[in-house]
């Protein structure tokens, strides 16, 4: 559910946005953040060429739907590249676990929705389906259902302050559910086993992740210590633990916070810092989402 902290932002002042686009070249650059979704409107009128690039991460998946024809992009993968033309209602999906590089040619107008791994996992579970590992290639494929939903979402995002938070979130659910139902790929058991970390790699990765409480290590360093690429490590960690590295680390921090809340009288601000949270507000918000009650309330109830 959206709350007062979920606001629209205009990113014109940034050189590169979170999707790798050059912000000052965009005619429209809107973002709306929620717990499980981030919505974007990216529009460029000029017929120029630019490059986008994002390194592997565990952010989840991105659906992009073209609102107009005339855009072309070249996708690079290793030493190979493929060229794709986008018409109205053309779609693409990015897995943030992959290293993404592309050249964008000409004007474009896209609505994009970023889905968290938690949304994908929970939706599969709630609908009684098998877990999925990714999605079928949709580069340039036209999908009228995505097209209609994107048109409504574009109008809603453009209205900004008039946008109904609940309605926007429901559009995200509709887009994500259609993606999962229509294009989700179910991994075979042999595929799942082949991508798991070994016991040694799992132990090493978890120990190094816990060291990130002080912000002293990166996913790149952990992957290297496991003799894996960053993108492969992220996939293998998720197959092994059913969590992304970030999700696993947050849960461990909450476990430590519970222990401190139960067995110490330290103020919440000190516990937040000791457990690796940016501040007390961040700690309270995350604790409430995972545990179901604010830390102060949980402490009082536990000590009764």
mmCIF file of C-alpha atoms in Angstrom:
data_model
loop_
_atom_site.group_PDB
_atom_site.id
_atom_site.type_symbol
_atom_site.label_atom_id
_atom_site.label_comp_id
_atom_site.label_asym_id
_atom_site.label_seq_id
_atom_site.Cartn_x
_atom_site.Cartn_y
_atom_site.Cartn_z
ATOM 1 C CA UNK A 1 0.000 0.000 0.000
ATOM 2 C CA UNK A 2 1.237 3.508 -0.747
ATOM 3 C CA UNK A 3 1.759 5.985 2.060
ATOM 4 C CA UNK A 4 2.798 9.610 2.481
ATOM 5 C CA UNK A 5 6.466 8.705 1.983
ATOM 6 C CA UNK A 6 5.789 7.455 -1.542
ATOM 7 C CA UNK A 7 6.092 10.561 -3.693
ATOM 8 C CA UNK A 8 6.734 11.480 -7.282
ATOM 9 C CA UNK A 9 10.191 12.794 -8.124
ATOM 10 C CA UNK A 10 11.555 14.495 -11.181
ATOM 11 C CA UNK A 11 15.114 13.402 -11.935
ATOM 12 C CA UNK A 12 16.181 16.170 -14.325
ATOM 13 C CA UNK A 13 19.039 17.166 -12.046
ATOM 14 C CA UNK A 14 20.686 13.714 -12.216
ATOM 15 C CA UNK A 15 23.123 12.741 -14.917
ATOM 16 C CA UNK A 16 22.243 9.046 -14.810
ATOM 17 C CA UNK A 17 19.051 7.676 -13.331
ATOM 18 C CA UNK A 18 18.534 4.298 -11.674
ATOM 19 C CA UNK A 19 17.825 2.687 -15.064
ATOM 20 C CA UNK A 20 21.017 4.022 -16.633
ATOM 21 C CA UNK A 21 19.382 6.784 -18.726
ATOM 22 C CA UNK A 22 20.841 10.275 -19.100
ATOM 23 C CA UNK A 23 18.216 12.303 -17.259
ATOM 24 C CA UNK A 24 18.853 15.701 -18.808
ATOM 25 C CA UNK A 25 17.969 14.289 -22.252
ATOM 26 C CA UNK A 26 14.477 13.297 -21.166
ATOM 27 C CA UNK A 27 11.337 15.322 -21.826
ATOM 28 C CA UNK A 28 9.492 13.378 -19.104
ATOM 29 C CA UNK A 29 11.239 11.641 -16.228
ATOM 30 C CA UNK A 30 8.797 10.569 -13.522
ATOM 31 C CA UNK A 31 9.191 8.003 -10.756
ATOM 32 C CA UNK A 32 6.744 6.703 -8.170
ATOM 33 C CA UNK A 33 7.998 4.323 -5.482
ATOM 34 C CA UNK A 34 5.964 1.778 -3.522
ATOM 35 C CA UNK A 35 6.970 -1.201 -1.403
ATOM 36 C CA UNK A 36 6.857 -3.773 -4.204
ATOM 37 C CA UNK A 37 6.872 -1.569 -7.311
ATOM 38 C CA UNK A 38 8.642 1.393 -8.783
ATOM 39 C CA UNK A 39 6.793 3.092 -11.653
ATOM 40 C CA UNK A 40 8.571 5.151 -14.308
ATOM 41 C CA UNK A 41 7.593 7.391 -17.219
ATOM 42 C CA UNK A 42 10.542 7.993 -19.580
ATOM 43 C CA UNK A 43 9.993 10.133 -22.665
ATOM 44 C CA UNK A 44 12.485 11.680 -25.118
ATOM 45 C CA UNK A 45 11.529 13.824 -28.112
ATOM 46 C CA UNK A 46 14.947 14.318 -29.736
ATOM 47 C CA UNK A 47 16.157 11.960 -32.463
ATOM 48 C CA UNK A 48 19.568 11.370 -30.899
ATOM 49 C CA UNK A 49 21.443 8.312 -29.635
ATOM 50 C CA UNK A 50 22.396 7.523 -26.058
ATOM 51 C CA UNK A 51 23.744 4.598 -24.089
ATOM 52 C CA UNK A 52 22.265 2.945 -21.020
ATOM 53 C CA UNK A 53 24.094 0.545 -18.738
ATOM 54 C CA UNK A 54 23.309 -1.018 -15.364
ATOM 55 C CA UNK A 55 25.502 -3.526 -13.488
ATOM 56 C CA UNK A 56 24.000 -6.743 -12.079
ATOM 57 C CA UNK A 57 21.989 -6.320 -8.880
ATOM 58 C CA UNK A 58 19.201 -8.078 -6.959
ATOM 59 C CA UNK A 59 16.559 -5.390 -7.600
ATOM 60 C CA UNK A 60 14.156 -7.743 -9.425
ATOM 61 C CA UNK A 61 12.635 -7.299 -12.896
ATOM 62 C CA UNK A 62 11.664 -4.388 -15.133
ATOM 63 C CA UNK A 63 8.765 -4.311 -17.625
ATOM 64 C CA UNK A 64 8.992 -1.621 -20.291
ATOM 65 C CA UNK A 65 6.017 -0.854 -22.563
ATOM 66 C CA UNK A 66 6.362 1.483 -25.549
ATOM 67 C CA UNK A 67 3.580 4.050 -25.911
ATOM 68 C CA UNK A 68 4.630 5.075 -29.448
ATOM 69 C CA UNK A 69 6.343 3.691 -32.546
ATOM 70 C CA UNK A 70 9.712 4.729 -33.949
ATOM 71 C CA UNK A 71 12.194 3.685 -31.256
ATOM 72 C CA UNK A 72 15.130 1.378 -31.929
ATOM 73 C CA UNK A 73 17.661 -0.066 -29.511
ATOM 74 C CA UNK A 74 20.744 -2.222 -29.828
ATOM 75 C CA UNK A 75 21.219 -4.656 -26.931
ATOM 76 C CA UNK A 76 24.785 -5.777 -26.171
ATOM 77 C CA UNK A 77 25.568 -9.133 -24.590
ATOM 78 C CA UNK A 78 29.258 -9.990 -24.390
ATOM 79 C CA UNK A 79 30.703 -9.591 -27.877
ATOM 80 C CA UNK A 80 27.293 -9.885 -29.554
ATOM 81 C CA UNK A 81 24.557 -7.367 -30.164
ATOM 82 C CA UNK A 82 20.990 -7.482 -31.463
ATOM 83 C CA UNK A 83 18.880 -4.683 -32.938
ATOM 84 C CA UNK A 84 15.219 -4.288 -31.995
ATOM 85 C CA UNK A 85 12.510 -1.946 -33.292
ATOM 86 C CA UNK A 86 9.713 -0.880 -30.958
ATOM 87 C CA UNK A 87 6.192 -0.116 -32.089
ATOM 88 C CA UNK A 88 3.262 0.995 -29.968
ATOM 89 C CA UNK A 89 2.526 -1.715 -27.337
ATOM 90 C CA UNK A 90 5.969 -3.327 -27.834
ATOM 91 C CA UNK A 91 7.401 -4.741 -24.629
ATOM 92 C CA UNK A 92 10.733 -5.677 -23.117
ATOM 93 C CA UNK A 93 11.691 -7.255 -19.800
ATOM 94 C CA UNK A 94 14.985 -6.789 -17.988
ATOM 95 C CA UNK A 95 16.285 -9.040 -15.235
ATOM 96 C CA UNK A 96 18.399 -6.815 -12.997
ATOM 97 C CA UNK A 97 20.615 -9.801 -12.246
ATOM 98 C CA UNK A 98 22.017 -9.419 -15.783
ATOM 99 C CA UNK A 99 24.589 -6.889 -16.896
ATOM 100 C CA UNK A 100 22.575 -4.616 -19.215
ATOM 101 C CA UNK A 101 24.027 -2.443 -21.988
ATOM 102 C CA UNK A 102 22.105 -0.872 -24.849
ATOM 103 C CA UNK A 103 22.220 1.970 -27.362
ATOM 104 C CA UNK A 104 18.942 3.901 -27.623
ATOM 105 C CA UNK A 105 18.216 5.394 -31.050
ATOM 106 C CA UNK A 106 15.644 8.091 -31.674
ATOM 107 C CA UNK A 107 12.719 9.396 -29.678
ATOM 108 C CA UNK A 108 10.830 7.134 -27.275
ATOM 109 C CA UNK A 109 7.979 7.125 -24.784
ATOM 110 C CA UNK A 110 7.921 4.300 -22.225
ATOM 111 C CA UNK A 111 6.013 3.348 -19.130
ATOM 112 C CA UNK A 112 8.049 0.993 -16.957
ATOM 113 C CA UNK A 113 7.322 -1.001 -13.826
ATOM 114 C CA UNK A 114 10.018 -2.461 -11.613
ATOM 115 C CA UNK A 115 8.899 -5.602 -9.761
ATOM 116 C CA UNK A 116 10.613 -6.815 -6.622
ATOM 117 C CA UNK A 117 11.586 -10.462 -6.209
ATOM 118 C CA UNK A 118 9.260 -10.514 -3.193
ATOM 119 C CA UNK A 119 6.268 -9.622 -5.377
ATOM 120 C CA UNK A 120 7.093 -12.340 -7.926
ATOM 121 C CA UNK A 121 7.654 -14.981 -5.232
ATOM 122 C CA UNK A 122 4.522 -14.090 -3.252
ATOM 123 C CA UNK A 123 2.313 -13.913 -6.351
ATOM 124 C CA UNK A 124 3.417 -17.374 -7.495
ATOM 125 C CA UNK A 125 2.749 -18.761 -4.026
ATOM 126 C CA UNK A 126 -0.663 -17.105 -3.623
ATOM 127 C CA UNK A 127 -1.802 -18.354 -7.029
ATOM 128 C CA UNK A 128 -0.681 -21.893 -6.253
ATOM 129 C CA UNK A 129 1.834 -21.961 -9.090
ATOM 130 C CA UNK A 130 5.441 -23.098 -9.278
ATOM 131 C CA UNK A 131 8.268 -20.684 -8.567
ATOM 132 C CA UNK A 132 9.727 -19.051 -11.659
ATOM 133 C CA UNK A 133 13.322 -18.169 -12.454
ATOM 134 C CA UNK A 134 12.733 -15.564 -15.141
ATOM 135 C CA UNK A 135 10.623 -14.638 -18.127
ATOM 136 C CA UNK A 136 10.488 -15.496 -21.813
ATOM 137 C CA UNK A 137 12.151 -13.008 -24.151
ATOM 138 C CA UNK A 138 9.766 -10.184 -25.022
ATOM 139 C CA UNK A 139 12.154 -7.823 -26.822
ATOM 140 C CA UNK A 140 10.001 -5.850 -29.222
ATOM 141 C CA UNK A 141 7.029 -8.220 -28.922
ATOM 142 C CA UNK A 142 3.614 -6.526 -29.057
ATOM 143 C CA UNK A 143 1.235 -7.326 -26.219
ATOM 144 C CA UNK A 144 -2.102 -5.442 -26.310
ATOM 145 C CA UNK A 145 -2.854 -6.193 -22.656
ATOM 146 C CA UNK A 146 0.394 -4.561 -21.550
ATOM 147 C CA UNK A 147 -0.342 -1.770 -24.031
ATOM 148 C CA UNK A 148 -3.781 -0.946 -22.597
ATOM 149 C CA UNK A 149 -2.557 -1.081 -18.997
ATOM 150 C CA UNK A 150 0.442 1.114 -19.869
ATOM 151 C CA UNK A 151 -1.813 3.765 -21.444
ATOM 152 C CA UNK A 152 -3.907 3.960 -18.282
ATOM 153 C CA UNK A 153 -0.786 4.024 -16.111
ATOM 154 C CA UNK A 154 0.754 6.814 -18.224
ATOM 155 C CA UNK A 155 -2.344 9.002 -17.794
ATOM 156 C CA UNK A 156 -2.373 8.263 -14.082
ATOM 157 C CA UNK A 157 1.312 9.095 -13.604
ATOM 158 C CA UNK A 158 0.966 12.287 -15.647
ATOM 159 C CA UNK A 159 -1.802 13.499 -13.343
ATOM 160 C CA UNK A 160 0.647 13.285 -10.403
ATOM 161 C CA UNK A 161 -1.174 14.688 -7.366
ATOM 162 C CA UNK A 162 -4.532 13.490 -8.681
ATOM 163 C CA UNK A 163 -3.323 9.890 -8.947
ATOM 164 C CA UNK A 164 -5.054 7.465 -6.587
ATOM 165 C CA UNK A 165 -2.330 5.521 -4.715
ATOM 166 C CA UNK A 166 -4.509 2.415 -4.490
ATOM 167 C CA UNK A 167 -5.360 2.561 -8.201
ATOM 168 C CA UNK A 168 -1.678 2.903 -9.195
ATOM 169 C CA UNK A 169 -0.762 -0.061 -7.022
ATOM 170 C CA UNK A 170 -3.556 -2.151 -8.560
ATOM 171 C CA UNK A 171 -2.205 -1.357 -12.030
ATOM 172 C CA UNK A 172 1.185 -2.636 -10.909
ATOM 173 C CA UNK A 173 -0.397 -5.851 -9.656
ATOM 174 C CA UNK A 174 -2.232 -6.293 -12.973
ATOM 175 C CA UNK A 175 0.942 -5.772 -15.031
ATOM 176 C CA UNK A 176 3.023 -8.055 -12.818
ATOM 177 C CA UNK A 177 0.400 -10.786 -12.707
ATOM 178 C CA UNK A 178 0.015 -10.786 -16.500
ATOM 179 C CA UNK A 179 3.793 -11.040 -16.881
ATOM 180 C CA UNK A 180 3.986 -13.997 -14.496
ATOM 181 C CA UNK A 181 0.986 -15.852 -15.933
ATOM 182 C CA UNK A 182 1.845 -15.341 -19.600
ATOM 183 C CA UNK A 183 5.631 -15.304 -19.719
ATOM 184 C CA UNK A 184 6.976 -16.832 -16.497
ATOM 185 C CA UNK A 185 9.539 -19.632 -16.898
ATOM 186 C CA UNK A 186 9.484 -22.539 -14.459
ATOM 187 C CA UNK A 187 12.884 -24.088 -13.791
ATOM 188 C CA UNK A 188 13.342 -27.836 -13.864
ATOM 189 C CA UNK A 189 14.692 -29.547 -10.769
ATOM 190 C CA UNK A 190 18.013 -30.222 -12.513
ATOM 191 C CA UNK A 191 18.323 -26.526 -13.411
ATOM 192 C CA UNK A 192 17.655 -25.526 -9.812
ATOM 193 C CA UNK A 193 20.299 -27.894 -8.456
ATOM 194 C CA UNK A 194 22.917 -26.788 -10.971
ATOM 195 C CA UNK A 195 22.613 -23.153 -9.905
ATOM 196 C CA UNK A 196 22.887 -23.694 -6.167
ATOM 197 C CA UNK A 197 25.891 -22.599 -4.142
ATOM 198 C CA UNK A 198 28.093 -25.270 -2.649
ATOM 199 C CA UNK A 199 28.100 -25.539 1.163
ATOM 200 C CA UNK A 200 31.465 -23.771 1.290
ATOM 201 C CA UNK A 201 30.301 -20.987 -1.024
ATOM 202 C CA UNK A 202 27.089 -20.533 0.944
ATOM 203 C CA UNK A 203 28.938 -20.276 4.270
ATOM 204 C CA UNK A 204 31.517 -17.881 2.844
ATOM 205 C CA UNK A 205 28.874 -15.689 1.218
ATOM 206 C CA UNK A 206 26.748 -15.459 4.367
ATOM 207 C CA UNK A 207 29.760 -14.622 6.545
ATOM 208 C CA UNK A 208 30.807 -11.883 4.156
ATOM 209 C CA UNK A 209 27.273 -10.517 3.866
ATOM 210 C CA UNK A 210 27.043 -10.199 7.638
ATOM 211 C CA UNK A 211 30.237 -8.154 7.504
ATOM 212 C CA UNK A 212 28.307 -5.610 5.405
ATOM 213 C CA UNK A 213 26.704 -4.306 8.608
ATOM 214 C CA UNK A 214 29.482 -1.736 8.568
ATOM 215 C CA UNK A 215 29.260 -1.269 4.793
ATOM 216 C CA UNK A 216 32.701 -2.774 4.269
ATOM 217 C CA UNK A 217 32.087 -5.185 1.399
ATOM 218 C CA UNK A 218 30.294 -5.372 -1.960
ATOM 219 C CA UNK A 219 28.432 -8.103 -3.838
ATOM 220 C CA UNK A 220 31.250 -8.053 -6.393
ATOM 221 C CA UNK A 221 33.774 -8.966 -3.681
ATOM 222 C CA UNK A 222 31.567 -11.745 -2.318
ATOM 223 C CA UNK A 223 31.012 -13.220 -5.781
ATOM 224 C CA UNK A 224 34.743 -13.078 -6.472
ATOM 225 C CA UNK A 225 35.485 -14.877 -3.192
ATOM 226 C CA UNK A 226 33.128 -17.642 -4.363
ATOM 227 C CA UNK A 227 34.850 -17.757 -7.792
ATOM 228 C CA UNK A 228 31.614 -16.699 -9.495
ATOM 229 C CA UNK A 229 30.482 -13.772 -11.615
ATOM 230 C CA UNK A 230 28.296 -11.260 -9.829
ATOM 231 C CA UNK A 231 25.187 -12.138 -11.850
ATOM 232 C CA UNK A 232 25.670 -15.915 -11.389
ATOM 233 C CA UNK A 233 26.280 -15.467 -7.659
ATOM 234 C CA UNK A 234 23.027 -13.516 -7.218
ATOM 235 C CA UNK A 235 21.055 -16.240 -9.025
ATOM 236 C CA UNK A 236 22.781 -19.093 -7.172
ATOM 237 C CA UNK A 237 22.302 -17.420 -3.789
ATOM 238 C CA UNK A 238 18.586 -17.018 -4.477
ATOM 239 C CA UNK A 239 18.229 -20.638 -5.616
ATOM 240 C CA UNK A 240 20.042 -21.798 -2.473
ATOM 241 C CA UNK A 241 18.302 -19.656 0.146
ATOM 242 C CA UNK A 242 15.019 -18.604 -1.532
ATOM 243 C CA UNK A 243 16.153 -15.049 -0.806
ATOM 244 C CA UNK A 244 18.153 -12.426 -2.645
ATOM 245 C CA UNK A 245 21.358 -11.433 -0.806
ATOM 246 C CA UNK A 246 19.714 -8.184 0.298
ATOM 247 C CA UNK A 247 16.579 -9.914 1.587
ATOM 248 C CA UNK A 248 18.643 -12.470 3.505
ATOM 249 C CA UNK A 249 20.799 -9.760 5.069
ATOM 250 C CA UNK A 250 17.806 -7.649 6.126
ATOM 251 C CA UNK A 251 16.219 -10.683 7.804
ATOM 252 C CA UNK A 252 19.443 -11.383 9.725
ATOM 253 C CA UNK A 253 19.574 -7.752 10.857
ATOM 254 C CA UNK A 254 16.001 -8.009 12.091
ATOM 255 C CA UNK A 255 16.889 -11.239 13.951
ATOM 256 C CA UNK A 256 19.719 -9.391 15.709
ATOM 257 C CA UNK A 257 17.426 -6.473 16.461
ATOM 258 C CA UNK A 258 14.883 -8.792 18.060
ATOM 259 C CA UNK A 259 17.583 -10.218 20.310
ATOM 260 C CA UNK A 260 18.740 -6.750 21.378
ATOM 261 C CA UNK A 261 15.174 -5.559 21.934
ATOM 262 C CA UNK A 262 14.412 -8.568 24.096
ATOM 263 C CA UNK A 263 17.600 -8.677 26.160
ATOM 264 C CA UNK A 264 18.756 -5.054 26.429
ATOM 265 C CA UNK A 265 17.390 -1.629 27.315
ATOM 266 C CA UNK A 266 19.289 0.135 24.544
ATOM 267 C CA UNK A 267 17.308 2.892 22.823
ATOM 268 C CA UNK A 268 15.898 2.172 19.377
ATOM 269 C CA UNK A 269 18.307 4.610 17.745
ATOM 270 C CA UNK A 270 21.320 2.666 19.060
ATOM 271 C CA UNK A 271 19.848 -0.686 18.067
ATOM 272 C CA UNK A 272 19.160 0.639 14.573
ATOM 273 C CA UNK A 273 22.805 1.620 14.066
ATOM 274 C CA UNK A 274 24.132 -1.562 15.709
ATOM 275 C CA UNK A 275 22.072 -3.687 13.299
ATOM 276 C CA UNK A 276 23.165 -1.833 10.177
ATOM 277 C CA UNK A 277 20.148 0.376 9.477
ATOM 278 C CA UNK A 278 20.604 3.917 8.206
ATOM 279 C CA UNK A 279 18.632 5.446 11.081
ATOM 280 C CA UNK A 280 15.803 4.760 13.525
ATOM 281 C CA UNK A 281 13.129 5.585 10.935
ATOM 282 C CA UNK A 282 14.540 3.063 8.454
ATOM 283 C CA UNK A 283 14.811 0.457 11.216
ATOM 284 C CA UNK A 284 11.230 1.025 12.412
ATOM 285 C CA UNK A 285 9.794 0.851 8.902
ATOM 286 C CA UNK A 286 11.646 -2.358 7.992
ATOM 287 C CA UNK A 287 10.965 -4.041 11.359
ATOM 288 C CA UNK A 288 7.249 -3.247 11.090
ATOM 289 C CA UNK A 289 7.028 -4.661 7.566
ATOM 290 C CA UNK A 290 8.737 -7.955 8.460
ATOM 291 C CA UNK A 291 7.512 -8.511 12.016
ATOM 292 C CA UNK A 292 4.068 -6.907 11.850
ATOM 293 C CA UNK A 293 4.573 -4.421 14.691
ATOM 294 C CA UNK A 294 6.900 -1.473 15.413
ATOM 295 C CA UNK A 295 10.014 -2.397 17.439
ATOM 296 C CA UNK A 296 8.914 -0.433 20.514
ATOM 297 C CA UNK A 297 5.551 -2.198 20.574
ATOM 298 C CA UNK A 298 7.174 -5.577 19.953
ATOM 299 C CA UNK A 299 9.602 -5.010 22.852
ATOM 300 C CA UNK A 300 6.795 -4.142 25.283
ATOM 301 C CA UNK A 301 4.643 -7.116 24.212
ATOM 302 C CA UNK A 302 7.574 -9.530 24.450
ATOM 303 C CA UNK A 303 8.496 -8.459 27.962
ATOM 304 C CA UNK A 304 5.010 -8.818 29.456
#
